[in-house]
PDB file of C-alpha atoms in Angstrom:
ATOM      1  CA  MET A 119     110.372-290.317   1.728  1.00  0.00           C
ATOM      2  CA  SER A 120     108.414-290.137   4.958  1.00  0.00           C
ATOM      3  CA  LYS A 121     104.731-289.298   4.930  1.00  0.00           C
ATOM      4  CA  ILE A 122     103.737-285.750   4.328  1.00  0.00           C
ATOM      5  CA  TYR A 123     101.066-284.259   6.597  1.00  0.00           C
ATOM      6  CA  PHE A 124      99.209-281.053   6.083  1.00  0.00           C
ATOM      7  CA  THR A 125      96.509-279.078   7.977  1.00  0.00           C
ATOM      8  CA  LEU A 126      93.103-278.666   6.520  1.00  0.00           C
ATOM      9  CA  THR A 127      91.673-275.339   7.574  1.00  0.00           C
ATOM     10  CA  GLY A 128      88.887-272.939   6.895  1.00  0.00           C
ATOM     11  CA  THR A 129      86.248-275.751   7.158  1.00  0.00           C
ATOM     12  CA  LYS A 130      84.009-273.419   9.175  1.00  0.00           C
ATOM     13  CA  TYR A 131      83.418-271.400   6.059  1.00  0.00           C
ATOM     14  CA  TYR A 132      82.011-274.352   4.230  1.00  0.00           C
ATOM     15  CA  HIS A 133      80.489-277.508   5.994  1.00  0.00           C
ATOM     16  CA  GLY A 134      82.227-277.428   9.401  1.00  0.00           C
ATOM     17  CA  ASN A 135      84.415-280.320  10.543  1.00  0.00           C
ATOM     18  CA  GLU A 136      81.895-282.586  12.303  1.00  0.00           C
ATOM     19  CA  PHE A 137      81.485-284.959   9.425  1.00  0.00           C
ATOM     20  CA  LEU A 138      85.419-285.477   9.061  1.00  0.00           C
ATOM     21  CA  LYS A 139      86.582-288.934  10.205  1.00  0.00           C
ATOM     22  CA  PRO A 140      90.041-290.554  10.210  1.00  0.00           C
ATOM     23  CA  GLY A 141      90.555-292.369   6.972  1.00  0.00           C
ATOM     24  CA  MET A 142      88.177-290.313   4.932  1.00  0.00           C
ATOM     25  CA  LYS A 143      89.457-289.688   1.413  1.00  0.00           C
ATOM     26  CA  LEU A 144      89.869-286.239   0.014  1.00  0.00           C
ATOM     27  CA  LYS A 145      91.001-284.542  -3.185  1.00  0.00           C
ATOM     28  CA  LEU A 146      93.204-281.508  -3.474  1.00  0.00           C
ATOM     29  CA  LYS A 147      93.235-279.144  -6.392  1.00  0.00           C
ATOM     30  CA  LYS A 148      95.590-276.299  -7.014  1.00  0.00           C
ATOM     31  CA  GLU A 149      94.073-272.913  -7.226  1.00  0.00           C
ATOM     32  CA  PRO A 150      96.561-270.779  -9.262  1.00  0.00           C
ATOM     33  CA  ASP A 151      93.967-267.995  -9.819  1.00  0.00           C
ATOM     34  CA  ASN A 152      93.164-267.423  -6.134  1.00  0.00           C
ATOM     35  CA  LYS A 153      93.264-263.810  -5.480  1.00  0.00           C
ATOM     36  CA  PHE A 154      94.376-264.173  -1.805  1.00  0.00           C
ATOM     37  CA  ASP A 155      97.113-266.792  -2.089  1.00  0.00           C
ATOM     38  CA  LYS A 156      99.064-267.819  -5.316  1.00  0.00           C
ATOM     39  CA  GLU A 157      99.772-271.317  -3.674  1.00  0.00           C
ATOM     40  CA  ALA A 158      96.226-272.008  -2.618  1.00  0.00           C
ATOM     41  CA  ILE A 159      95.169-275.550  -2.613  1.00  0.00           C
ATOM     42  CA  VAL A 160      91.458-276.183  -2.105  1.00  0.00           C
ATOM     43  CA  VAL A 161      90.402-279.554  -0.437  1.00  0.00           C
ATOM     44  CA  LYS A 162      87.314-281.380  -1.737  1.00  0.00           C
ATOM     45  CA  LYS A 163      85.199-284.329  -0.518  1.00  0.00           C
ATOM     46  CA  GLU A 164      83.253-286.249  -3.111  1.00  0.00           C
ATOM     47  CA  GLY A 165      79.561-285.458  -2.843  1.00  0.00           C
ATOM     48  CA  LEU A 166      80.203-282.275  -0.901  1.00  0.00           C
ATOM     49  CA  GLY A 167      82.597-280.336  -3.113  1.00  0.00           C
ATOM     50  CA  GLU A 168      84.846-277.721  -1.441  1.00  0.00           C
ATOM     51  CA  ILE A 169      85.376-278.288   2.270  1.00  0.00           C
ATOM     52  CA  GLY A 170      88.435-276.000   3.070  1.00  0.00           C
ATOM     53  CA  HIS A 171      91.893-275.434   1.964  1.00  0.00           C
ATOM     54  CA  VAL A 172      95.424-276.491   2.766  1.00  0.00           C
ATOM     55  CA  ALA A 173      96.697-274.154   5.468  1.00  0.00           C
ATOM     56  CA  ASN A 174      99.237-271.794   4.345  1.00  0.00           C
ATOM     57  CA  SER A 175      99.966-269.453   7.296  1.00  0.00           C
ATOM     58  CA  ALA A 176     102.083-269.850  10.482  1.00  0.00           C
ATOM     59  CA  HIS A 177      98.747-269.202  12.285  1.00  0.00           C
ATOM     60  CA  THR A 178      96.804-272.047  10.720  1.00  0.00           C
ATOM     61  CA  VAL A 179      99.471-274.700  10.187  1.00  0.00           C
ATOM     62  CA  ILE A 180      99.375-277.234  13.171  1.00  0.00           C
ATOM     63  CA  GLY A 181     102.549-278.624  14.544  1.00  0.00           C
ATOM     64  CA  GLU A 182     105.038-280.027  12.037  1.00  0.00           C
ATOM     65  CA  SER A 183     102.473-280.462   9.050  1.00  0.00           C
ATOM     66  CA  MET A 184     103.395-278.854   5.951  1.00  0.00           C
ATOM     67  CA  SER A 185     101.861-275.674   4.533  1.00  0.00           C
ATOM     68  CA  ALA A 186     100.370-275.315   1.076  1.00  0.00           C
ATOM     69  CA  GLY A 187     103.516-273.489  -0.039  1.00  0.00           C
ATOM     70  CA  ARG A 188     105.664-276.362   1.002  1.00  0.00           C
ATOM     71  CA  ILE A 189     103.720-279.130  -0.799  1.00  0.00           C
ATOM     72  CA  TYR A 190     102.657-276.971  -3.962  1.00  0.00           C
ATOM     73  CA  ASP A 191     105.578-278.002  -6.107  1.00  0.00           C
ATOM     74  CA  LYS A 192     105.406-281.689  -4.873  1.00  0.00           C
ATOM     75  CA  ILE A 193     101.983-282.328  -6.399  1.00  0.00           C
ATOM     76  CA  GLY A 194     100.481-282.030  -9.909  1.00  0.00           C
ATOM     77  CA  ASP A 195      97.308-280.002 -10.482  1.00  0.00           C
ATOM     78  CA  THR A 196      95.415-282.475  -8.339  1.00  0.00           C
ATOM     79  CA  ALA A 197      96.254-284.839  -5.484  1.00  0.00           C
ATOM     80  CA  LYS A 198      94.814-287.291  -3.116  1.00  0.00           C
ATOM     81  CA  ALA A 199      94.797-287.262   0.634  1.00  0.00           C
ATOM     82  CA  LYS A 200      93.105-288.688   3.645  1.00  0.00           C
ATOM     83  CA  VAL A 201      92.040-287.542   7.151  1.00  0.00           C
ATOM     84  CA  VAL A 202      94.378-288.529   9.977  1.00  0.00           C
ATOM     85  CA  LEU A 203      93.147-286.515  12.933  1.00  0.00           C
ATOM     86  CA  VAL A 204      90.337-284.015  13.594  1.00  0.00           C
ATOM     87  CA  THR A 205      90.894-281.267  16.057  1.00  0.00           C
ATOM     88  CA  PRO A 206      88.956-278.182  17.070  1.00  0.00           C
ATOM     89  CA  HIS A 207      91.801-276.054  15.562  1.00  0.00           C
ATOM     90  CA  GLY A 208      92.155-277.886  12.163  1.00  0.00           C
ATOM     91  CA  THR A 209      92.270-281.290  10.629  1.00  0.00           C
ATOM     92  CA  ILE A 210      95.553-283.109   9.904  1.00  0.00           C
ATOM     93  CA  CYS A 211      95.681-285.033   6.682  1.00  0.00           C
ATOM     94  CA  SER A 212      98.273-287.029   4.925  1.00  0.00           C
ATOM     95  CA  LEU A 213      99.197-286.624   1.236  1.00  0.00           C
ATOM     96  CA  SER A 214      98.997-289.807  -0.882  1.00  0.00           C
ATOM     97  CA  LYS A 215     102.478-290.881  -1.941  1.00  0.00           C
ATOM     98  CA  LYS A 216     101.107-291.648  -5.449  1.00  0.00           C
ATOM     99  CA  SER A 217     100.208-287.939  -5.800  1.00  0.00           C
ATOM    100  CA  LEU A 218     103.778-286.844  -5.495  1.00  0.00           C
ATOM    101  CA  ILE A 219     105.462-285.713  -8.649  1.00  0.00           C
ATOM    102  CA  ASP A 220     108.762-287.365  -7.834  1.00  0.00           C
ATOM    103  CA  ASN A 221     106.914-290.590  -7.302  1.00  0.00           C
ATOM    104  CA  LYS A 222     105.407-290.445 -10.732  1.00  0.00           C
ATOM    105  CA  HIS A 223     108.623-289.529 -12.429  1.00  0.00           C
ATOM    106  CA  LYS A 224     110.431-292.414 -10.789  1.00  0.00           C
ATOM    107  CA  LYS A 225     107.751-294.906 -11.878  1.00  0.00           C
ATOM    108  CA  THR A 226     108.037-293.566 -15.551  1.00  0.00           C
ATOM    109  CA  GLU A 227     111.862-293.876 -15.381  1.00  0.00           C
ATOM    110  CA  GLU A 228     111.379-297.582 -14.000  1.00  0.00           C
ATOM    111  CA  ALA A 229     109.058-298.432 -16.796  1.00  0.00           C
ATOM    112  CA  VAL A 230     111.491-296.986 -19.492  1.00  0.00           C
ATOM    113  CA  ASP A 231     114.444-298.987 -17.915  1.00  0.00           C
ATOM    114  CA  GLU A 232     112.580-302.250 -17.971  1.00  0.00           C
TER     115      GLU A 232
END
């Protein structure tokens, strides 16, 4: 599977995006109780807490990156990611392959087969 990219948005409502740098590690956490979006995924940075959300609108998703709705079922309750590119319109991040549910399932199957 090729890399999965997503747009980090809403940073202006938290700490801005000036501190974000390529390679910076982030944590994603599903927010099933979010009253605005049932597929909401909050993005956190260690030491800062919440810094934004995975974009989930055609107006906020940049280019061919995936929306929260497209990655929601590909991850568990939490996932890891890293910053790839910071722009004035949003930040492009890549999802860690180790965070993908299919990847975890395959590793479990391989361990059972051995």
